[in-house]
Coordinates of C-alpha atoms in Angstrom, one line a residue:
M221 CA 152.3 125.6 104.6
K222 CA 153.4 124.6 107.6
P223 CA 151.0 123.2 110.2
T224 CA 150.0 124.8 113.8
I225 CA 150.6 122.5 117.1
A226 CA 148.4 122.9 120.6
L227 CA 149.6 122.0 123.9
Y228 CA 147.8 121.5 126.8
E229 CA 149.2 120.8 129.9
G230 CA 147.4 119.2 133.2
H231 CA 145.9 116.8 133.8
D232 CA 144.5 115.0 130.9
T233 CA 147.4 116.6 129.3
N234 CA 146.7 116.5 125.1
L235 CA 147.7 117.6 121.7
T236 CA 146.6 118.1 119.0
V237 CA 148.0 119.1 115.6
H238 CA 145.7 121.2 112.7
D239 CA 147.5 120.4 109.4
P240 CA 146.4 123.6 106.4
N241 CA 147.4 121.9 103.7
T242 CA 144.7 118.6 104.2
D243 CA 142.5 120.8 106.9
S244 CA 142.9 117.3 109.0
F245 CA 143.5 117.0 112.8
Y246 CA 146.0 115.1 114.7
I247 CA 144.8 115.0 118.6
Y248 CA 147.3 112.5 121.1
E249 CA 146.1 112.6 124.5
F250 CA 149.0 111.7 126.9
E251 CA 148.0 109.1 128.8
R252 CA 147.5 106.6 125.2
V253 CA 150.9 107.3 124.8
S254 CA 152.3 106.6 128.3
G255 CA 150.1 104.2 130.0
I256 CA 149.4 106.7 132.8
K257 CA 145.5 106.7 132.9
H258 CA 145.0 111.0 133.4
H259 CA 148.4 111.5 132.5
N260 CA 149.5 114.8 134.6
T261 CA 152.7 117.0 133.9
K262 CA 152.3 119.1 136.5
L263 CA 154.9 116.8 138.2
R264 CA 158.5 118.2 139.3
D265 CA 160.8 115.5 140.1
E266 CA 163.4 115.4 137.6
A267 CA 162.4 111.7 135.7
S268 CA 158.7 113.0 135.3
T269 CA 159.4 115.6 133.6
S270 CA 163.0 114.0 131.0
D271 CA 159.6 111.2 130.3
N272 CA 157.4 114.0 129.3
V273 CA 159.6 114.8 127.1
L274 CA 160.0 110.8 125.8
Y275 CA 156.0 110.8 125.3
L276 CA 156.2 114.3 123.1
K277 CA 158.7 113.1 121.1
K278 CA 157.1 109.9 120.7
I279 CA 154.5 111.6 119.7
L280 CA 156.5 114.3 116.9
N281 CA 157.9 111.4 115.7
H282 CA 154.2 109.3 114.9
L283 CA 153.2 112.4 113.3
E284 CA 156.4 112.0 111.1
E285 CA 156.3 108.6 110.0
V286 CA 152.2 108.0 110.0
H287 CA 151.3 111.7 108.4
G288 CA 154.1 112.5 107.2
I289 CA 154.4 115.8 109.0
K290 CA 157.6 116.8 110.0
N291 CA 158.4 118.2 113.1
D292 CA 158.5 122.3 111.6
F293 CA 155.5 124.1 113.0
K294 CA 154.1 127.6 111.9
T295 CA 153.0 128.3 115.5
L296 CA 153.0 126.7 119.0
I297 CA 150.3 127.1 120.9
F298 CA 150.6 127.1 125.2
K299 CA 148.8 126.6 127.8
P300 CA 150.6 126.5 131.1
I301 CA 148.6 125.1 133.9
W302 CA 148.0 126.3 137.3
F303 CA 148.6 130.7 137.2
D304 CA 151.3 130.2 134.3
A305 CA 153.6 127.3 136.1
S306 CA 154.8 125.1 133.4
F307 CA 156.2 121.6 134.3
I308 CA 156.9 120.4 130.4
D309 CA 160.7 120.9 128.8
R310 CA 158.8 121.6 124.9
T311 CA 161.8 123.3 123.2
C312 CA 161.6 120.3 121.5
I313 CA 158.6 121.6 119.1
N314 CA 160.5 123.2 116.3
A315 CA 158.0 126.0 115.3
D316 CA 158.6 130.0 113.7
E317 CA 156.3 131.0 116.2
E318 CA 155.4 130.4 119.8
V319 CA 151.5 131.9 121.2
Q320 CA 151.3 131.5 125.1
H321 CA 148.1 131.6 126.4
S322 CA 147.7 132.7 130.1
M323 CA 144.5 133.6 132.3
S324 CA 145.1 137.4 131.1
I325 CA 144.6 136.1 127.9
I326 CA 141.8 133.3 127.0
D327 CA 141.0 130.9 130.2
H328 CA 140.3 127.3 130.6
H329 CA 136.6 127.6 130.1
D330 CA 137.7 129.4 127.2
Y331 CA 139.1 126.5 125.4
H332 CA 136.4 124.2 126.4
A333 CA 133.6 126.4 124.7
W334 CA 135.2 127.0 121.4
S335 CA 136.1 123.0 121.1
A336 CA 132.2 122.1 121.3
Y337 CA 131.9 124.6 119.3
G338 CA 134.1 123.5 116.8
Q339 CA 132.9 119.8 117.1
A340 CA 128.7 120.7 117.1
P341 CA 126.8 120.4 113.7
E342 CA 126.8 122.9 111.1
S343 CA 122.8 123.5 112.7
F344 CA 124.9 124.4 115.8
E345 CA 126.0 127.8 114.1
N346 CA 124.1 130.8 116.9
T347 CA 124.2 128.6 119.8
A348 CA 124.3 128.9 124.0
C349 CA 127.1 127.1 126.0
L350 CA 127.7 126.0 129.4
T351 CA 131.4 124.9 130.8
Y352 CA 131.5 123.7 134.5
D353 CA 133.9 121.1 136.0
G354 CA 136.1 121.6 139.4
W355 CA 137.3 124.4 138.5
G356 CA 139.6 125.7 135.7
D357 CA 141.6 129.5 136.0
N358 CA 139.7 130.3 139.1
T359 CA 136.3 129.6 137.6
S360 CA 133.9 126.5 138.0
F361 CA 131.3 127.5 135.7
K362 CA 130.2 130.0 132.6
Y363 CA 127.5 130.9 130.4
S364 CA 128.7 132.4 126.8
C365 CA 127.1 132.6 123.4
F366 CA 128.4 131.9 119.4
E367 CA 126.8 134.2 116.7
G368 CA 129.3 132.7 114.1
I369 CA 132.9 132.3 115.2
N370 CA 131.9 135.5 117.2
R371 CA 131.7 134.7 121.1
H372 CA 129.6 136.9 123.7
S373 CA 127.8 137.1 126.9
V374 CA 130.6 135.9 129.0
Q375 CA 129.3 134.9 132.1
S376 CA 131.0 133.3 135.2
M377 CA 129.6 132.4 137.8
R378 CA 130.3 129.9 141.3
H379 CA 128.7 126.9 141.5
N380 CA 130.6 124.8 142.6
F381 CA 128.9 120.8 141.2
S382 CA 132.0 119.1 140.7
M383 CA 133.3 120.5 144.1
V384 CA 130.4 119.3 145.8
Y385 CA 130.0 115.9 143.9
T386 CA 133.4 114.9 144.2
A387 CA 133.7 115.4 148.2
V388 CA 131.4 112.9 148.4
A389 CA 132.9 110.2 146.3
H390 CA 136.1 110.5 148.2
S391 CA 133.6 110.2 151.5
L392 CA 132.6 106.3 150.3
K393 CA 134.2 103.3 151.1
I394 CA 132.9 101.6 148.3
L395 CA 135.4 103.9 145.6
H396 CA 138.1 103.8 148.1
G397 CA 141.9 103.6 145.5
T398 CA 139.7 105.1 142.6
L399 CA 141.8 107.7 140.9
D400 CA 140.7 111.7 141.9
L401 CA 138.9 112.1 138.1
D402 CA 137.7 108.6 138.5
L403 CA 135.3 109.3 140.9
P404 CA 132.6 111.3 140.0
G405 CA 132.1 108.7 137.3
K406 CA 131.7 106.1 139.9
L407 CA 129.6 107.7 142.5
M408 CA 127.3 108.3 138.9
G409 CA 126.9 104.7 138.7
L410 CA 126.4 103.8 142.8
S411 CA 123.3 106.3 143.1
A412 CA 120.7 103.8 141.6
Y413 CA 121.3 102.0 144.3
G414 CA 120.6 104.6 146.9
E415 CA 117.7 105.6 148.8
L416 CA 116.6 110.0 147.9
N417 CA 117.4 111.9 151.1
D418 CA 115.4 115.2 150.6
E419 CA 117.3 116.8 153.3
W420 CA 120.6 115.9 151.6
V421 CA 119.7 117.0 148.8
D422 CA 118.6 120.4 149.6
I423 CA 122.1 120.5 152.1
M424 CA 124.1 119.7 148.7
K425 CA 122.0 121.8 146.4
D426 CA 122.6 125.0 148.7
A427 CA 126.4 124.0 148.0
I428 CA 126.3 124.2 144.5
S429 CA 124.9 127.2 144.7
S430 CA 126.9 129.0 147.0
N431 CA 129.3 132.1 145.7
W432 CA 132.4 130.6 147.9
W433 CA 134.8 130.7 144.9
S434 CA 136.7 133.9 144.6
E435 CA 139.1 135.6 143.2
D436 CA 141.4 134.7 146.0
V437 CA 141.0 131.1 146.3
R438 CA 144.3 130.5 145.8
E439 CA 144.8 131.5 149.4
R440 CA 141.9 130.6 150.9
H441 CA 142.2 127.4 153.1
W442 CA 139.8 124.2 153.7
N443 CA 139.1 125.2 156.5
D444 CA 137.3 128.3 155.9
E445 CA 134.1 128.5 158.1
N446 CA 133.1 130.0 154.7
N447 CA 133.6 127.1 152.4
P448 CA 130.2 125.4 151.6
L449 CA 131.5 122.1 151.4
L450 CA 132.5 122.0 155.2
I451 CA 129.2 123.7 156.1
M452 CA 127.7 121.0 154.1
R453 CA 129.9 118.3 156.1
N454 CA 128.4 120.0 159.9
R455 CA 124.7 119.8 157.9
I456 CA 124.8 116.9 156.9
G457 CA 127.1 115.2 160.5
P458 CA 129.0 112.0 160.4
C459 CA 127.3 110.8 156.6
I460 CA 130.1 112.9 155.4
Q461 CA 133.8 114.4 155.9
T462 CA 135.4 116.7 153.2
N463 CA 137.8 118.3 155.1
N464 CA 141.0 115.4 154.5
Y465 CA 138.4 113.1 153.5
K466 CA 139.0 111.3 156.8
L467 CA 135.9 109.2 156.8
K468 CA 135.0 106.3 154.3
L469 CA 131.4 105.1 154.4
K470 CA 130.5 101.2 152.7
N471 CA 126.8 100.8 154.1
N472 CA 123.6 101.1 152.8
K473 CA 123.5 105.3 154.2
A474 CA 126.6 105.3 152.1
F475 CA 124.4 104.4 148.6
S476 CA 122.0 107.0 149.9
L477 CA 124.6 110.0 150.0
A478 CA 125.2 108.5 146.5
R479 CA 122.0 108.9 145.3
S480 CA 121.0 112.2 147.1
A481 CA 124.6 114.4 145.5
Q482 CA 123.6 113.1 142.0
V483 CA 120.0 114.1 142.3
A484 CA 121.6 118.0 143.5
F485 CA 123.9 117.6 141.0
E486 CA 120.5 117.2 137.9
E487 CA 117.7 119.3 139.6
G488 CA 120.2 121.9 140.7
I489 CA 121.5 122.2 136.7
V490 CA 118.5 122.0 136.1
K491 CA 117.5 125.0 137.7
T492 CA 119.7 127.2 136.9
I493 CA 119.1 126.3 133.0
R494 CA 115.6 127.7 133.6
E495 CA 116.0 130.6 135.9
E496 CA 119.1 131.8 134.4
F497 CA 119.8 130.3 130.1
L498 CA 116.7 129.9 129.6
D499 CA 115.5 133.1 127.2
K500 CA 119.2 133.3 126.1
I501 CA 119.7 129.8 124.8
E502 CA 116.0 130.2 122.8
A503 CA 116.6 133.1 121.6
H504 CA 120.2 131.3 119.9
D505 CA 117.7 129.1 118.0
N506 CA 117.1 126.1 120.5
N507 CA 120.9 125.0 120.4
L508 CA 123.1 123.9 123.4
L509 CA 127.0 123.1 124.2
I510 CA 127.9 122.2 127.3
S511 CA 131.9 120.8 128.4
G512 CA 134.1 120.7 130.7
G513 CA 134.4 117.8 133.0
S514 CA 131.1 117.4 134.4
A515 CA 129.4 117.1 131.1
L516 CA 130.7 113.9 132.1
N517 CA 127.2 113.0 133.7
V518 CA 124.9 111.2 131.6
L519 CA 122.5 111.0 134.3
A520 CA 122.2 115.1 134.2
N521 CA 123.0 115.4 130.4
E522 CA 119.7 113.4 129.9
A523 CA 117.4 115.3 133.0
I524 CA 118.4 118.7 130.5
K525 CA 117.4 116.6 127.4
R526 CA 113.7 115.8 129.3
A527 CA 113.5 119.1 130.7
F528 CA 113.8 121.3 128.1
P529 CA 112.8 118.8 125.2
H530 CA 112.5 122.1 122.9
I531 CA 116.5 122.3 123.3
N532 CA 119.1 121.0 120.9
I533 CA 121.7 119.9 123.1
F534 CA 125.5 118.9 121.2
I535 CA 128.2 117.4 123.9
P536 CA 131.7 116.5 122.5
P537 CA 133.5 113.2 122.6
N538 CA 136.0 115.0 125.1
C539 CA 134.1 117.4 127.2
H540 CA 137.0 116.8 129.7
D541 CA 140.3 118.0 129.6
G542 CA 142.0 116.3 127.1
G543 CA 140.3 117.9 124.5
L544 CA 141.9 121.5 125.8
S545 CA 144.1 121.3 122.9
F546 CA 141.6 120.8 120.0
G547 CA 139.5 123.6 121.7
M548 CA 142.8 126.1 121.6
L549 CA 144.0 125.4 118.1
Y550 CA 140.1 125.5 116.4
E551 CA 140.2 129.7 117.8
H552 CA 143.5 130.1 116.2
L553 CA 142.1 129.1 113.4
K554 CA 139.5 132.6 113.7
T555 CA 137.0 129.8 111.4
S556 CA 133.2 128.7 112.0
K557 CA 133.9 125.4 110.6
K558 CA 133.1 122.6 111.6
Y559 CA 135.0 119.6 112.8
N560 CA 134.2 115.7 113.8
V561 CA 137.4 115.1 114.7
T562 CA 136.1 112.3 118.1
Q563 CA 138.3 109.5 115.2
S564 CA 141.1 111.4 114.8
G565 CA 143.2 110.1 117.4
P566 CA 146.1 108.1 117.1
R567 CA 146.6 104.5 115.1
I568 CA 148.4 102.4 116.5
F569 CA 152.0 102.8 118.1
D570 CA 153.6 99.5 116.3
Y571 CA 151.7 98.9 113.6
K572 CA 154.5 98.0 111.4
Y573 CA 155.4 95.2 113.5
M574 CA 151.7 93.5 112.0
D575 CA 153.2 91.7 109.5
P576 CA 155.3 89.2 111.6
M577 CA 152.7 89.3 114.4
I578 CA 150.4 88.0 112.0
K579 CA 152.3 84.9 110.6
L580 CA 153.4 84.3 114.2
Y581 CA 150.0 84.2 115.7
G582 CA 148.1 82.8 112.6
A583 CA 145.7 85.4 112.3
K584 CA 142.8 84.9 109.9
K585 CA 141.5 87.9 107.4
V586 CA 137.4 88.5 108.7
D587 CA 134.9 90.7 107.6
T588 CA 132.4 92.6 109.4
N589 CA 129.7 89.5 108.6
D590 CA 132.3 87.5 110.3
I591 CA 133.1 89.3 113.1
A592 CA 129.0 89.5 114.0
T593 CA 129.1 85.9 113.6
L594 CA 131.7 85.1 116.0
L595 CA 129.3 87.7 118.3
K596 CA 126.0 85.9 118.4
E597 CA 128.1 82.7 119.0
Q598 CA 129.0 84.9 122.7
K599 CA 133.0 85.4 121.9
I600 CA 134.0 88.2 123.4
V601 CA 135.7 90.4 120.6
G602 CA 138.4 93.6 121.6
M603 CA 138.5 95.7 118.0
V604 CA 141.8 97.3 117.7
I605 CA 140.3 99.6 114.2
G606 CA 141.5 102.9 112.5
N607 CA 142.0 106.0 114.8
M608 CA 141.6 106.1 118.4
E609 CA 139.1 107.9 119.5
V610 CA 139.4 111.7 121.7
G611 CA 138.1 111.6 124.7
P612 CA 137.3 109.0 127.7
R613 CA 134.9 106.8 125.8
A614 CA 136.0 104.1 123.3
L615 CA 133.3 104.1 120.5
G616 CA 133.8 101.3 118.7
N617 CA 137.7 101.4 117.4
R618 CA 139.3 100.4 120.7
S619 CA 135.9 98.4 122.1
I620 CA 135.6 95.3 123.5
L621 CA 132.2 94.2 122.0
C622 CA 129.9 91.3 123.2
D623 CA 126.2 90.1 123.1
A624 CA 123.8 92.1 125.3
S625 CA 121.3 90.0 125.6
N626 CA 123.8 87.1 127.6
P627 CA 122.0 87.4 130.6
K628 CA 125.8 86.6 132.2
M629 CA 127.4 89.3 130.1
K630 CA 128.2 92.0 133.2
D631 CA 129.2 89.6 135.9
T632 CA 131.5 87.9 132.9
L633 CA 132.8 91.0 131.7
N634 CA 133.9 92.5 135.2
C635 CA 135.4 89.4 137.0
R636 CA 137.0 88.0 133.9
V637 CA 138.2 90.4 132.0
K638 CA 137.4 94.4 132.9
F639 CA 138.1 93.4 136.8
R640 CA 135.6 96.6 138.1
E641 CA 133.1 97.3 140.4
W642 CA 130.2 95.4 140.7
F643 CA 128.5 98.4 140.9
R644 CA 129.3 99.8 137.1
P645 CA 126.8 99.7 134.5
F646 CA 128.1 98.8 130.7
A647 CA 127.3 100.9 127.8
P648 CA 125.1 99.0 125.0
I649 CA 125.9 100.2 121.4
C650 CA 123.1 100.3 118.0
R651 CA 122.0 101.8 115.1
K652 CA 120.0 104.8 115.4
E653 CA 117.2 103.5 113.4
D654 CA 117.1 100.1 116.3
A655 CA 117.2 102.1 119.8
P656 CA 113.4 103.5 119.9
K657 CA 112.6 99.5 118.9
Y658 CA 114.7 98.9 122.3
F659 CA 115.3 102.1 125.1
Y660 CA 112.6 105.3 125.2
S661 CA 114.7 108.9 125.2
P662 CA 113.3 112.3 123.9
N663 CA 115.0 111.8 120.6
F664 CA 118.9 109.7 120.2
D665 CA 119.9 112.7 118.5
N666 CA 123.8 113.5 119.5
M667 CA 123.5 110.0 121.1
E668 CA 126.9 109.0 118.9
C669 CA 129.6 109.6 121.8
M670 CA 127.7 107.9 124.6
Q671 CA 126.7 111.4 126.4
F672 CA 123.4 111.3 127.4
V673 CA 121.2 108.0 129.2
A674 CA 118.3 105.9 128.0
D675 CA 115.0 103.8 129.7
V676 CA 115.9 100.6 128.5
L677 CA 112.3 100.1 127.4
P678 CA 110.5 97.4 130.1
E679 CA 109.2 94.4 128.3
Y680 CA 113.9 94.6 126.6
Q681 CA 114.8 94.6 130.8
T682 CA 114.8 91.2 131.0
E683 CA 116.6 90.2 127.5
L684 CA 119.0 93.0 127.6
F685 CA 119.8 92.7 131.4
S686 CA 123.7 93.1 131.0
V687 CA 123.4 96.6 130.5
T688 CA 120.3 97.8 132.0
H689 CA 121.0 99.4 135.0
Y690 CA 119.6 98.8 138.2
D691 CA 117.8 102.2 137.9
N692 CA 116.1 100.7 134.3
T693 CA 118.7 102.8 132.6
A694 CA 121.1 102.7 130.1
R695 CA 123.9 105.3 129.1
L696 CA 123.3 104.1 125.5
Q697 CA 125.4 104.8 121.6
V698 CA 123.5 105.0 118.6
V699 CA 125.6 104.3 115.3
T700 CA 125.1 105.7 111.8
E701 CA 127.0 104.4 108.6
E702 CA 128.0 108.1 109.2
S703 CA 129.6 107.9 112.3
N704 CA 131.2 104.8 112.4
A705 CA 130.3 102.6 109.1
A706 CA 132.5 99.3 110.6
I707 CA 130.5 99.4 113.2
Y708 CA 127.5 100.0 111.4
D709 CA 128.2 97.1 109.5
I710 CA 128.6 94.4 112.9
L711 CA 125.2 95.8 114.2
T712 CA 123.7 94.9 110.3
A713 CA 124.8 91.8 110.6
F714 CA 124.3 90.9 114.1
D715 CA 120.8 92.1 113.9
G716 CA 120.7 93.2 118.1
V717 CA 121.8 95.6 120.6
L718 CA 126.0 94.9 122.0
I719 CA 128.1 95.4 124.6
N720 CA 130.5 98.4 124.3
T721 CA 133.2 98.7 126.9
S722 CA 136.6 100.7 126.4
L723 CA 139.8 98.0 125.2
N724 CA 141.6 98.2 128.3
V725 CA 141.8 96.6 132.2
Q726 CA 140.6 98.9 135.9
G727 CA 143.2 101.4 136.6
K728 CA 144.5 101.5 132.7
P729 CA 143.1 104.5 129.9
I730 CA 142.0 102.8 126.3
L731 CA 145.4 101.0 124.8
N732 CA 146.5 101.6 122.0
T733 CA 148.6 98.9 120.7
I734 CA 148.6 95.1 119.4
D735 CA 151.2 94.2 122.8
E736 CA 148.9 96.0 125.0
A737 CA 146.2 94.0 123.2
F738 CA 147.7 90.8 123.0
H739 CA 148.5 91.1 126.8
V740 CA 145.4 91.4 127.7
L741 CA 144.0 88.7 125.1
Q742 CA 146.1 86.7 127.6
N743 CA 145.9 87.5 130.6
T744 CA 141.7 87.7 131.0
G745 CA 138.7 86.0 129.5
L746 CA 138.7 87.8 126.3
D747 CA 138.5 85.4 123.2
H748 CA 139.9 87.5 120.0
I749 CA 141.3 90.6 119.3
V750 CA 140.2 91.7 115.3
V751 CA 143.3 94.3 114.4
E752 CA 142.8 96.7 110.9
Y753 CA 145.7 95.9 109.1
E754 CA 146.2 97.4 105.5
N755 CA 142.4 97.9 105.0
E756 CA 141.6 94.8 105.5
Y757 CA 140.4 92.6 109.3
W758 CA 143.1 90.2 111.2
L759 CA 141.2 87.9 113.4
F760 CA 144.0 86.7 116.5

């Protein structure tokens, strides 16, 4: 039987293939191929159009070389961007039929919902679903529910969570030079350092819940007097400039603005759920899926968990736009079977060059006990094992690991390896059964993909200083034998908490070539890289 392929373009362009012969999914995020973070096909110049074709061909070649999937598909499912405008030439994909999904058929937020449902645990057969982001196909917030593969009770709303949050992020000079799509994440880290301003929180919550986004949003102008972002700017005064983002704040007032924005976000989403959706969630086995770019706000996710401890929450690892092609393809399959695609990204692209690299660099075989010993010796180790994780966060397969109990490790990573801003926290990783020893959360369910925070217990805040954020929280990843056997074995041998951060450097996506890994090894403070090749671990 021929496979099916789905392609979603825009920022975080991605492609998913389903092989019916093995019932397997293969997911490629273009940024991992191009090396351009948040790769965006919405570029009109000729050079970028031709480059996109080269990246697409590279993916098709990789599919055939590694998985034996030839460029001969039953169906191509395609979603153009921004009101049916397409900026990628897909004629190099050979398919018997093409299904082009436009806004009139199924929209951006529907794909987010299907993507979350297709990856959820089996217990989420009946579930409510919230999707929210900046805006997608003219919608910023959407509610729906699933009963098996029957999706109904769809309700679009005009809440502006991401727009308000991002507008605040744009106003902070300390975030100057950051890619737009990275601003919210950095604002979240910065928010711990600010003093809360209740008046600003109320203003932002009003802007979040406004009904400004209407069907003619394309025709609106940023200077529209009804734009809640401009109203917010005028009421807060000199502390924020949302029109063209001209004002850049860098002092304590900026920290307070960040803190207030985060609290407004958290209180706003909890209030929305309580007043508008709680009864619907409870009617669907107390299950809630959350997806869309705003679902990357781990502080808000934890606030929802703590506000509604009786609700079961699942957030997929690729809740951002990088998961949309999977949602398109899953919806097309018309199945209620659930799939864990967390490690369905590509194998390293230069895998075939491993033999000469092993000889050239004198690499030696190691096992998980050896790796744990290196970590105990305070070595910083880059991991290139298995297939890439999907989504924006490395979960062990393309990670940098080191000892979380070393109080100097945060500064070492920031200054010598990652070259990041001083205020950004690093994430801890531990076995799920060990999590209650070090951290507090109402439960540690569905925390394998680093989508929630937990409180670091007071007795461990000093010992785990490098992963304890200024507000005493940590973006925790728990690991089970099922979620990642290799990392679980390393943690078992290490017997403690590790730092897990993505194997990349500032401004670049998570890497997926040995060549890139060697570049990081040779030009940063990284001590070693471990590469899995032919089911063996090789230490460089």
